[in-house]
DNA sequence: TTGAAAGCGCTAACAA
DNA sequence: TTGTTAGCGCTTTCAA
């Protein structure tokens, strides 16, 4: 182990408290003393032991970011922003990968790393409202990307349903009447998927178009392979769709690959739209029409909400009323690119 | 704060030590006692305070993964494997994003989070051999993706130079004689770039082809935008290349976009190859010929090496000879896809 | 098989 | 302005 405060104090010929004062930047240290201490600090290459400090302070300065998969571009991009925002506030971020598995998500909720983290930013996939409500762990938490009304916790998300409706309306406005959807989920607690499907159906209904279940088959997950596979099925239909709204960009990229290799021209023979605005879709050919959630905003807001909760939960922190459950709606934009409209 | 060992001991009517024994799964606890304790544990919802445990044990169970950007697909994919491997060994992983900035990389080397982490897996971009050698922080470290010979630390990487040579040979074998490269770096410590460039040149030389600097212009970084921009410049040359080897897949995807929008057919008019085998390149049209490093192997090996170092550095750990500097060469494969050879 | 008590390194209340 | 000291929750000798 490295040098401790005691070692430094001994070398500098002062008390532990004085060293601590210098280390923590307190005022009221005589210049001469300060200098002596700093010399000793440097000589011994002193590094505070964070475990000890945390134990004493009751805080660790670490928050967890729990998400399904780090290698899904949407989450990778989001993580970058969350980490940036957290670091700006002096926090360290550790990652919990749940793979979207119900068990792991439940573990996260019950606090596997309680006492090691001051707070948690959680992007769930499978756990539903009941499980969130049943949470006993008291670690401050902020939910991401879900929109469970009356949920017991803070959360930040875009209006998925409205965004999905807008995208579908965009496809309708191009004159398409047979519009498919890729990304429906069979798991009833897959909230995001349900909201996007609801928005899709809403738009169809408003336009007087029928909802055809065969045009919106469920997918196993949200990867490129799923999009490619389901697209193949859609193309085998007697009446294939003229346009397809994919519930995320990965699905859309997979579907695009299938469409192109099937000899279809996009958007001429088939219009394709995605959701998430990951970078891939800005460089694919054709580029991808998509919904672009303001990821930086989402990340920043989540970190701020968590900060407020953590500060509020300490003794002598902010008033309790500030700690009420709060929902923040993040911005998004519909971005039209080449996959739906030839430039 | 939650319940402490003391609280549990009081409730169960036993000593702290006994509770500790139960919690840590020691043998030699009378069944009856154990039961009592477990009941108290459950009733109070006891959770060990990790800060205290770490302070006492001198270990935190946390390792840091320091990398340039979490949102670059190669690093996102690698992170997923590193985290998987680490969690398997009971470790928690925290992320340090350096953005490839020299200052931040230096901070990582000097141990910003020393005492919070037991070890460090570091994927550097700009720091060179001298800086690695000058490191004073004693936290066990494993380097990733660099191949600095005689470096002072363990590291695991593929043979970048050989892989680059093989890829260039592949392009030559297709009959191309005017072969460009995208991804050279002006920063002299950008090791990976230099190794790939060296492999490229080696192959040219072996085939008796001239090395033309104009065909291998430097890029600012390794993103899609860089590949797209440099490709435009290459196409403006009097004699544009017939094939281009990009030093990573992102560059290749950017270059592909430029080529396609310029009306070129790939691979007929221009063959394109990448490096890294990120998932995007498996679904682009055309799919991307690339070098596929065994990421899972790299991640697992890095975690194992780190584990050995950490275990070895403790008092009474393994012998020091086991802790010597070690280089591990990971496997890779050349994967030929549509961007160089029409199927 | 269980208990008492020391001490990991740090912070902070209290004293001087 | 600086020093003394208790104690955060845990593990771990040493005794019983």
XYZ file of C-alpha atoms (C1' of nucleotides) in Angstrom:
718
model
C 0.000 0.000 0.000
C 1.057 3.549 -0.615
C 1.803 6.258 1.916
C -0.964 7.176 4.338
C -1.824 10.499 5.891
C -0.004 9.367 8.976
C 3.203 8.794 7.037
C 2.963 12.209 5.476
C 2.241 13.806 8.829
C 5.270 12.169 10.358
C 7.534 13.295 7.566
C 6.234 16.849 7.632
C 6.267 16.986 11.388
C 2.628 17.964 11.690
C -0.588 16.260 12.676
C -2.767 14.101 10.513
C -5.508 16.671 10.575
C -3.255 19.306 9.118
C -2.305 17.056 6.246
C -5.940 16.266 5.694
C -6.667 19.979 5.632
C -4.078 20.549 2.970
C -5.185 17.586 0.909
C -8.798 18.690 1.010
C -7.971 22.283 0.260
C -9.239 23.791 3.478
C -8.409 27.358 4.313
C -6.748 28.349 7.520
C -3.481 26.595 6.988
C -0.384 28.712 7.558
C 1.537 29.143 4.309
C 4.689 27.762 5.837
C 2.919 24.689 7.147
C 1.172 24.164 3.863
C 4.435 24.205 2.019
C 6.034 21.692 4.334
C 3.089 19.392 3.971
C 2.989 19.685 0.224
C 6.631 18.774 0.057
C 6.040 15.667 2.105
C 3.007 14.844 0.019
C 5.054 15.022 -3.129
C 7.989 13.135 -1.714
C 5.862 10.202 -0.642
C 3.689 10.411 -3.738
C 0.681 10.403 -1.499
C -2.617 9.180 -2.942
C -5.723 9.234 -0.795
C -7.180 5.822 -0.169
C -10.622 6.137 -1.637
C -12.043 3.189 0.219
C -11.207 4.826 3.503
C -12.489 8.166 2.386
C -15.689 6.625 1.109
C -16.205 4.679 4.269
C -15.879 7.826 6.275
C -17.887 10.087 4.042
C -20.604 7.612 3.281
C -20.198 8.385 -0.413
C -18.165 6.709 -3.085
C -18.298 9.117 -5.989
C -19.186 6.195 -8.221
C -22.407 5.692 -10.116
C -23.476 2.698 -12.134
C -24.804 2.763 -15.648
C -26.841 -0.351 -16.260
C -27.799 -1.081 -19.813
C -28.538 -4.028 -22.078
C -25.528 -4.080 -24.379
C -22.577 -1.837 -24.687
C -22.030 -2.941 -28.262
C -25.401 -1.824 -29.539
C -24.556 1.524 -31.129
C -27.418 3.398 -29.521
C -26.255 2.412 -26.068
C -22.625 2.945 -26.928
C -23.380 6.483 -28.066
C -25.575 7.134 -25.061
C -22.922 5.803 -22.694
C -20.343 8.151 -24.089
C -22.597 11.076 -23.207
C -23.532 9.743 -19.804
C -19.903 9.211 -18.917
C -18.972 12.659 -20.174
C -21.700 14.271 -18.097
C -20.864 12.229 -15.026
C -17.156 12.917 -15.197
C -17.934 16.608 -15.483
C -19.538 16.335 -12.064
C -16.664 14.434 -10.603
C -18.191 11.012 -10.803
C -16.768 7.740 -11.940
C -19.013 5.454 -13.927
C -19.108 1.701 -13.760
C -20.977 -0.400 -16.255
C -23.462 -3.169 -15.693
C -24.377 -5.113 -18.788
C -27.708 -6.855 -18.406
C -28.069 -8.266 -21.927
C -31.697 -7.382 -21.442
C -32.142 -10.505 -19.314
C -34.929 -10.311 -16.794
C -32.863 -11.865 -14.014
C -29.981 -9.494 -14.432
C -32.279 -6.533 -14.654
C -33.897 -7.616 -11.411
C -30.489 -7.909 -9.779
C -29.731 -4.380 -10.839
C -32.946 -3.196 -9.279
C -32.205 -4.983 -6.032
C -28.781 -3.450 -5.888
C -25.941 -5.841 -6.553
C -23.446 -3.083 -6.049
C -25.203 -1.168 -3.362
C -22.736 0.520 -1.063
C -20.253 0.693 -3.873
C -22.308 3.159 -5.844
C -23.999 6.386 -4.866
C -26.568 6.128 -7.619
C -27.792 4.249 -10.626
C -28.815 5.119 -14.157
C -30.764 2.229 -15.553
C -32.002 1.465 -19.029
C -34.315 -1.524 -18.637
C -35.761 -3.689 -21.344
C -37.795 -6.419 -19.764
C -38.716 -5.443 -16.224
C -42.102 -3.829 -15.919
C -43.829 -1.376 -13.693
C -44.593 -3.820 -10.900
C -40.997 -4.842 -10.523
C -39.899 -1.243 -10.452
C -42.460 -0.512 -7.784
C -41.366 -3.557 -5.780
C -37.797 -2.317 -5.568
C -36.545 -2.169 -1.991
C -33.016 -0.945 -2.553
C -32.835 2.699 -1.619
C -29.965 3.671 -3.909
C -31.075 6.712 -5.915
C -32.009 5.692 -9.421
C -32.926 7.349 -12.692
C -34.573 5.383 -15.474
C -33.667 5.865 -19.084
C -35.618 5.363 -22.239
C -38.748 4.048 -20.688
C -41.946 5.825 -20.241
C -43.785 4.018 -17.542
C -46.349 6.470 -16.331
C -46.745 6.825 -12.598
C -43.586 4.866 -12.176
C -42.001 5.231 -8.762
C -38.787 6.777 -10.024
C -37.370 9.669 -11.942
C -36.955 8.959 -15.568
C -36.068 10.632 -18.808
C -37.227 9.583 -22.254
C -38.565 10.942 -25.463
C -42.218 10.537 -26.347
C -41.788 7.262 -28.174
C -45.356 6.965 -29.236
C -45.535 10.413 -30.742
C -42.215 9.969 -32.509
C -43.360 6.666 -33.975
C -46.593 8.244 -35.110
C -44.707 11.069 -36.809
C -42.461 8.681 -38.616
C -45.401 6.647 -39.842
C -47.123 9.840 -40.939
C -44.021 10.713 -42.886
C -44.253 7.421 -44.753
C -47.954 7.946 -45.349
C -47.311 11.449 -46.644
C -45.075 9.924 -49.313
C -48.110 8.156 -50.696
C -47.482 4.701 -49.248
C -50.541 2.811 -48.139
C -49.065 -0.557 -47.341
C -46.650 0.174 -44.545
C -44.917 -2.495 -42.508
C -43.294 -2.324 -39.098
C -40.339 -4.273 -37.768
C -39.699 -4.509 -34.052
C -42.927 -5.535 -32.348
C -42.250 -7.605 -29.234
C -44.114 -10.488 -27.727
C -42.960 -9.758 -24.201
C -45.747 -7.584 -22.781
C -43.387 -5.525 -20.596
C -41.267 -4.448 -23.545
C -42.490 -0.949 -23.094
C -40.571 0.882 -25.752
C -41.622 -1.542 -28.455
C -45.259 -1.260 -27.452
C -45.173 2.499 -27.494
C -43.653 2.571 -30.943
C -46.135 0.034 -32.225
C -48.954 2.087 -30.725
C -47.716 5.210 -32.485
C -47.513 3.310 -35.745
C -51.067 2.030 -35.396
C -52.331 5.450 -34.380
C -50.988 6.990 -37.573
C -52.456 4.236 -39.730
C -55.824 4.639 -38.103
C -55.782 8.416 -38.437
C -55.081 7.972 -42.147
C -57.838 5.429 -42.539
C -55.376 2.652 -43.340
C -55.986 -0.859 -42.040
C -53.653 -2.431 -39.500
C -52.422 -5.745 -40.869
C -50.716 -7.941 -38.295
C -48.770 -9.784 -40.966
C -47.016 -6.520 -41.799
C -45.794 -6.084 -38.222
C -44.261 -9.385 -37.161
C -42.423 -9.611 -33.842
C -38.622 -9.811 -33.639
C -36.476 -11.748 -31.220
C -34.308 -8.741 -30.438
C -33.208 -5.476 -31.974
C -30.112 -6.408 -33.914
C -29.256 -6.201 -37.590
C -29.805 -9.932 -38.015
C -33.387 -9.638 -36.765
C -34.133 -6.859 -39.199
C -32.645 -8.824 -42.065
C -34.598 -11.976 -41.207
C -37.959 -10.301 -40.724
C -37.507 -8.299 -43.898
C -37.095 -11.536 -45.808
C -40.430 -12.713 -44.448
C -42.121 -9.460 -45.398
C -40.830 -9.726 -48.944
C -42.286 -13.199 -49.243
C -45.798 -11.954 -48.571
C -48.278 -11.945 -51.425
C -48.465 -8.219 -51.105
C -45.182 -6.979 -49.672
C -45.105 -3.537 -48.041
C -44.127 -0.415 -49.963
C -42.552 1.074 -46.887
C -41.268 -0.296 -43.591
C -40.802 1.494 -40.304
C -38.166 -0.253 -38.186
C -38.228 0.383 -34.458
C -34.509 0.985 -34.352
C -31.719 1.730 -36.793
C -30.070 -1.662 -36.419
C -33.239 -3.385 -37.554
C -33.433 -0.919 -40.434
C -29.849 -1.587 -41.484
C -30.499 -5.298 -41.461
C -33.694 -4.798 -43.449
C -31.851 -2.546 -45.864
C -29.287 -5.226 -46.503
C -32.013 -7.754 -47.280
C -33.838 -5.328 -49.545
C -30.743 -4.407 -51.520
C -29.569 -7.972 -51.952
C -33.074 -8.882 -53.081
C -32.624 -6.458 -55.905
C -34.948 -3.779 -54.590
C -34.088 -0.148 -54.978
C -34.432 1.910 -51.808
C -36.391 4.159 -51.607
C -37.873 3.658 -55.090
C -39.186 0.132 -54.614
C -39.216 0.174 -50.846
C -38.948 3.025 -48.367
C -37.189 2.273 -45.083
C -37.105 4.208 -41.841
C -35.339 3.635 -38.561
C -35.191 5.007 -35.056
C -32.258 6.199 -32.865
C -30.054 8.031 -35.343
C -26.927 6.004 -34.800
C -23.918 6.985 -36.848
C -24.118 3.963 -39.133
C -27.295 5.309 -40.621
C -25.621 8.540 -41.606
C -23.109 6.678 -43.776
C -25.084 3.781 -45.142
C -26.128 3.899 -48.784
C -28.823 5.028 -48.878
C -28.599 7.016 -45.665
C -31.302 6.262 -43.161
C -34.381 8.308 -42.379
C -34.727 8.116 -38.625
C -35.893 9.584 -35.342
C -33.024 11.334 -33.631
C -33.399 11.491 -29.859
C -31.253 14.169 -28.282
C -28.846 11.740 -26.655
C -26.648 14.399 -25.091
C -29.698 15.981 -23.538
C -30.979 12.652 -22.257
C -27.625 11.833 -20.725
C -27.119 15.222 -19.162
C -30.617 15.297 -17.722
C -30.289 11.820 -16.277
C -27.047 12.713 -14.571
C -28.506 15.945 -13.223
C -31.586 14.226 -11.864
C -29.428 11.613 -10.223
C -27.202 14.283 -8.767
C -30.227 15.991 -7.255
C -31.459 12.732 -5.811
C -28.129 11.842 -4.322
C -27.628 15.283 -2.825
C -31.192 15.244 -1.579
C -30.933 11.896 0.099
C -28.003 12.829 2.320
C -28.543 14.163 5.813
C -28.915 17.887 5.706
C -29.422 17.679 1.971
C -32.059 19.460 -0.009
C -35.672 19.354 1.107
C -37.575 16.161 0.513
C -40.085 17.768 -1.803
C -37.283 18.202 -4.293
C -36.908 14.476 -4.349
C -40.331 13.646 -5.712
C -40.749 11.380 -8.681
C -40.166 13.305 -11.844
C -40.469 12.609 -15.546
C -38.480 14.516 -18.070
C -39.352 14.416 -21.720
C -36.336 14.731 -23.960
C -36.342 16.258 -27.418
C -36.168 14.377 -30.674
C -36.225 15.214 -34.358
C -37.463 13.401 -37.417
C -34.595 13.326 -39.888
C -35.474 12.584 -43.484
C -32.687 11.001 -45.492
C -32.261 8.959 -48.630
C -33.923 5.747 -47.476
C -37.372 7.297 -47.771
C -36.909 10.231 -50.136
C -34.596 10.250 -53.112
C -32.617 13.502 -52.866
C -27.038 3.679 5.819
C -28.156 0.106 5.957
C -27.672 -2.433 8.684
C -24.130 -3.236 9.777
C -22.615 -6.453 11.006
C -23.012 -5.105 14.497
C -26.732 -4.628 14.067
C -27.102 -8.145 12.767
C -24.984 -9.525 15.600
C -27.106 -7.744 18.156
C -30.331 -9.054 16.671
C -29.020 -12.596 16.399
C -27.477 -12.481 19.829
C -24.020 -13.465 18.625
C -20.727 -11.698 18.031
C -19.710 -9.727 15.015
C -17.147 -12.317 14.105
C -19.777 -15.006 13.891
C -21.910 -12.971 11.564
C -18.844 -12.236 9.472
C -18.145 -15.956 9.341
C -21.609 -16.669 8.051
C -21.528 -13.862 5.538
C -18.217 -15.011 4.161
C -19.231 -18.624 4.063
C -16.663 -19.955 6.501
C -17.033 -23.443 7.794
C -17.133 -24.240 11.445
C -20.336 -22.462 12.279
C -22.845 -24.477 14.260
C -25.964 -25.117 12.174
C -28.168 -23.617 14.812
C -26.076 -20.468 15.052
C -25.916 -20.174 11.306
C -29.668 -20.314 11.059
C -30.162 -17.620 13.661
C -27.695 -15.386 11.924
C -29.196 -15.928 8.521
C -32.583 -15.009 9.844
C -31.240 -11.767 11.265
C -29.390 -11.101 8.012
C -32.586 -11.472 6.046
C -34.677 -9.471 8.460
C -32.358 -6.505 8.370
C -31.686 -6.895 4.644
C -28.004 -6.790 5.394
C -25.643 -5.686 2.610
C -21.930 -5.600 3.234
C -20.426 -2.158 2.992
C -17.925 -2.567 0.226
C -15.905 0.480 1.166
C -15.246 -0.967 4.574
C -14.507 -4.388 3.204
C -12.174 -2.958 0.614
C -10.403 -0.829 3.161
C -9.779 -3.836 5.272
C -8.906 -6.243 2.502
C -6.810 -3.842 0.524
C -8.720 -4.836 -2.602
C -11.714 -3.275 -4.233
C -12.806 -5.832 -6.770
C -12.979 -3.057 -9.327
C -10.867 -2.705 -12.442
C -10.777 0.175 -14.870
C -11.056 -0.115 -18.612
C -9.489 2.941 -20.191
C -10.145 3.443 -23.860
C -10.459 6.239 -26.387
C -14.148 6.217 -27.195
C -16.917 3.988 -26.110
C -18.937 4.898 -29.178
C -16.410 3.663 -31.696
C -17.799 0.235 -32.581
C -14.511 -1.577 -32.230
C -14.118 -0.384 -28.661
C -17.779 -0.911 -27.902
C -17.509 -4.520 -29.041
C -14.254 -5.038 -27.202
C -15.699 -3.528 -24.018
C -18.581 -5.931 -24.080
C -16.134 -8.830 -24.047
C -13.878 -7.302 -21.436
C -16.809 -6.682 -19.135
C -18.133 -10.177 -19.695
C -14.768 -11.702 -18.873
C -14.261 -9.472 -15.853
C -17.704 -10.133 -14.410
C -17.056 -13.830 -14.785
C -14.159 -13.386 -12.390
C -16.186 -11.374 -9.962
C -14.913 -8.003 -10.993
C -16.720 -4.786 -11.591
C -15.552 -2.627 -14.464
C -15.450 1.123 -14.550
C -14.824 3.054 -17.702
C -12.372 5.827 -18.400
C -12.857 7.567 -21.712
C -9.689 9.289 -22.867
C -10.876 10.504 -26.266
C -7.365 9.610 -27.308
C -6.110 12.835 -25.754
C -2.515 12.753 -24.625
C -3.232 14.492 -21.329
C -5.973 12.136 -20.356
C -3.949 9.142 -21.364
C -1.151 10.385 -19.175
C -3.550 10.803 -16.289
C -4.641 7.234 -16.729
C -1.039 6.105 -16.610
C -0.373 8.072 -13.446
C -3.416 6.580 -11.805
C -6.293 8.946 -11.323
C -8.289 6.251 -9.679
C -5.557 4.451 -7.896
C -6.804 2.934 -4.681
C -10.239 2.657 -6.166
C -9.169 0.063 -8.661
C -7.188 -3.116 -8.327
C -6.040 -3.041 -11.905
C -6.205 -1.352 -15.242
C -6.763 -2.427 -18.814
C -5.610 0.354 -21.069
C -5.954 0.908 -24.773
C -3.725 3.893 -25.565
C -3.593 5.887 -28.738
C -1.121 8.674 -28.310
C 1.222 7.874 -25.455
C 4.431 6.272 -26.509
C 6.975 3.923 -25.094
C 8.813 6.504 -23.020
C 5.693 7.579 -21.226
C 4.783 4.011 -20.497
C 8.227 3.408 -19.113
C 8.042 6.562 -17.001
C 4.928 5.368 -15.240
C 5.303 5.429 -11.473
C 1.882 4.232 -10.422
C 2.136 0.643 -9.314
C -1.409 -0.427 -10.109
C -1.212 -3.588 -12.220
C -1.852 -2.772 -15.854
C -2.379 -4.620 -19.108
C -2.093 -2.831 -22.414
C -4.428 -3.509 -25.278
C -3.990 -3.205 -28.979
C -0.487 -1.881 -28.967
C 2.620 -3.651 -29.827
C 5.413 -1.717 -28.265
C 8.276 -4.116 -28.119
C 10.224 -4.264 -24.910
C 7.491 -2.241 -23.304
C 7.490 -2.373 -19.528
C 4.070 -3.967 -19.201
C 2.018 -6.936 -20.183
C 0.115 -6.436 -23.321
C -2.062 -8.293 -25.764
C -2.456 -7.453 -29.407
C -2.591 -9.021 -32.812
C 0.361 -8.731 -35.155
C -0.838 -5.536 -36.812
C 1.956 -5.369 -39.298
C 1.528 -8.900 -40.528
C -2.233 -8.510 -40.766
C -1.857 -5.301 -42.774
C 0.615 -6.980 -45.059
C -1.755 -9.890 -45.656
C -4.584 -7.568 -46.484
C -2.459 -5.652 -48.933
C -1.306 -8.909 -50.466
C -4.943 -9.874 -50.870
C -5.545 -6.681 -52.857
C -2.436 -7.278 -54.914
C -3.512 -10.847 -55.619
C -6.684 -9.461 -57.198
C -4.531 -7.794 -59.787
C -4.530 -4.264 -58.421
C -1.311 -2.371 -58.813
C -2.340 1.064 -57.672
C -3.384 0.542 -54.070
C -4.118 3.358 -51.660
C -4.168 3.379 -47.878
C -6.314 5.448 -45.553
C -5.345 5.915 -41.932
C -1.712 6.993 -41.802
C -1.041 9.243 -38.808
C 1.237 12.192 -38.407
C 1.682 11.677 -34.682
C 4.832 9.553 -34.439
C 3.639 7.663 -31.355
C 0.493 6.453 -33.080
C 1.814 2.955 -32.997
C -0.998 0.983 -34.483
C -1.215 3.246 -37.520
C 2.511 2.966 -38.104
C 2.469 -0.790 -37.895
C -0.362 -1.037 -40.382
C 1.331 1.369 -42.706
C 4.531 -0.622 -42.412
C 2.710 -3.823 -43.318
C 1.135 -2.122 -46.294
C 4.480 -0.866 -47.531
C 6.102 -4.227 -46.962
C 3.567 -5.926 -49.192
C 3.973 -3.320 -51.919
C 7.698 -3.682 -51.838
C 7.581 -7.463 -51.917
C 5.400 -7.235 -55.003
C 7.694 -4.733 -56.634
C 5.084 -1.992 -56.498
C 6.158 1.587 -55.783
C 5.083 3.333 -52.590
C 3.346 6.565 -53.504
C 2.833 8.943 -50.578
C -0.067 10.631 -52.300
C -1.957 7.360 -52.128
C -1.577 7.156 -48.343
C -2.567 10.531 -46.946
C -2.852 10.967 -43.160
C -6.221 11.221 -41.426
C -7.181 13.334 -38.439
C -8.765 10.409 -36.652
C -10.378 7.066 -37.388
C -14.009 7.938 -37.898
C -16.322 7.514 -40.856
C -16.050 11.201 -41.676
C -12.270 10.937 -42.033
C -12.578 8.021 -44.397
C -15.168 9.836 -46.478
C -13.062 12.994 -46.695
C -9.789 11.327 -47.584
C -11.511 9.135 -50.156
C -12.722 12.276 -51.910
C -9.139 13.480 -52.131
C -7.966 10.165 -53.498
C -10.623 10.243 -56.198
C -9.469 13.665 -57.272
C -5.981 12.417 -58.066
C -4.914 12.215 -61.677
C -4.563 8.519 -61.263
C -6.930 7.388 -58.523
C -6.284 4.049 -56.826
C -7.942 0.835 -57.968
C -8.082 -0.453 -54.430
C -7.863 1.122 -50.995
C -6.907 -0.465 -47.716
C -8.434 1.422 -44.790
C -6.791 1.001 -41.406
C -10.119 0.458 -39.722
C -13.664 -0.384 -40.715
C -15.039 3.038 -39.882
C -12.665 4.653 -42.333
C -13.669 2.021 -44.874
C -17.375 2.668 -44.368
C -16.811 6.384 -44.838
C -14.735 5.719 -47.933
C -17.392 3.355 -49.228
C -20.029 6.039 -48.880
C -17.900 8.481 -50.886
C -17.172 5.912 -53.564
C -20.807 4.913 -54.000
C -22.091 8.470 -54.100
C -19.378 9.253 -56.639
C -20.956 6.671 -58.884
C -18.256 4.055 -58.504
C -19.167 0.404 -58.294
C -17.496 -1.464 -55.463
C -15.590 -3.694 -55.967
C -15.719 -3.435 -59.785
C -14.376 0.093 -60.078
C -12.771 0.260 -56.681
C -11.944 -2.435 -54.164
C -12.163 -1.483 -50.505
C -10.862 -3.224 -47.412
C -11.086 -2.424 -43.723
C -9.750 -3.621 -40.398
C -11.460 -4.641 -37.115
C -14.485 -6.567 -38.351
C -17.130 -4.481 -36.644
C -20.695 -5.551 -37.181
C -21.529 -2.661 -39.506
C -19.239 -4.114 -42.124
C -21.147 -7.372 -42.124
C -24.364 -5.612 -43.141
C -23.167 -2.825 -45.382
C -23.747 -3.163 -49.118
C -21.316 -4.334 -50.283
C -20.156 -6.132 -47.147
C -16.665 -5.275 -46.046
C -13.518 -7.298 -46.514
C -11.629 -6.911 -43.277
C -9.177 -8.211 -40.711
C -11.048 -9.815 -37.850
C -9.109 -9.765 -34.590
C -10.386 -12.304 -32.118
C -11.912 -9.776 -29.744
C -13.210 -12.287 -27.274
C -9.764 -13.819 -27.058
C -8.106 -10.448 -26.631
C -10.521 -9.499 -23.874
C -10.286 -12.780 -22.054
C -6.509 -12.832 -22.222
C -6.231 -9.263 -20.969
C -8.445 -10.029 -18.016
C -6.507 -13.192 -17.238
C -3.167 -11.436 -17.400
C -4.460 -8.707 -15.160
C -5.811 -11.246 -12.748
C -2.430 -12.907 -12.563
C -0.743 -9.584 -11.954
C -3.148 -8.590 -9.245
C -2.906 -11.926 -7.494
C 0.836 -11.825 -7.875
C 1.273 -8.389 -6.435
C -0.378 -9.172 -3.124
C 1.716 -10.238 -0.166
C 2.116 -13.947 -0.225
C 0.939 -14.023 -3.812
C 2.539 -15.927 -6.611
C 6.249 -15.761 -7.193
C 7.639 -12.627 -8.743
C 8.923 -14.412 -11.822
C 5.350 -15.015 -12.793
C 4.871 -11.289 -12.819
C 7.375 -10.540 -15.541
C 6.480 -8.491 -18.569
C 4.632 -10.606 -21.048
C 3.342 -10.123 -24.561
C 0.485 -12.132 -25.893
C -0.255 -12.281 -29.550
C -3.933 -12.692 -30.302
C -5.372 -14.411 -33.339
C -6.908 -12.722 -36.310
C -8.402 -13.770 -39.624
C -8.576 -12.154 -43.017
C -12.215 -12.179 -44.071
C -12.924 -11.653 -47.736
C -16.311 -10.149 -48.479
C -18.043 -8.293 -51.281
C -16.098 -5.046 -51.103
C -13.078 -6.645 -52.713
C -14.437 -9.703 -54.501
C -17.793 -9.868 -56.219
C -19.469 -13.084 -55.021
C -17.019 -23.200 17.569
C -17.385 -18.400 19.113
C -15.920 -13.831 21.139
C -13.086 -9.561 22.110
C -10.588 -6.233 20.242
C -7.237 -4.105 17.121
C -6.752 -1.538 13.161
C -7.266 -0.631 7.738
C -6.953 5.221 6.245
C -9.699 8.741 6.508
C -12.729 12.787 8.294
C -14.529 15.803 11.669
C -15.990 17.164 16.313
C -13.722 19.068 19.898
C -9.677 21.011 22.264
C -5.887 23.702 22.673
C -4.137 27.837 13.180
C -3.098 23.070 14.580
C -3.507 18.664 17.301
C -6.072 14.693 19.543
C -9.080 11.334 19.015
C -13.316 8.726 18.001
C -15.277 5.925 14.827
C -17.093 4.738 9.742
C -17.912 -1.211 8.904
C -15.266 -4.699 8.119
C -11.700 -8.627 8.683
C -8.715 -11.063 11.444
C -5.467 -12.399 14.913
C -5.551 -14.338 19.397
C -8.040 -16.314 23.270
C -11.469 -18.712 25.352
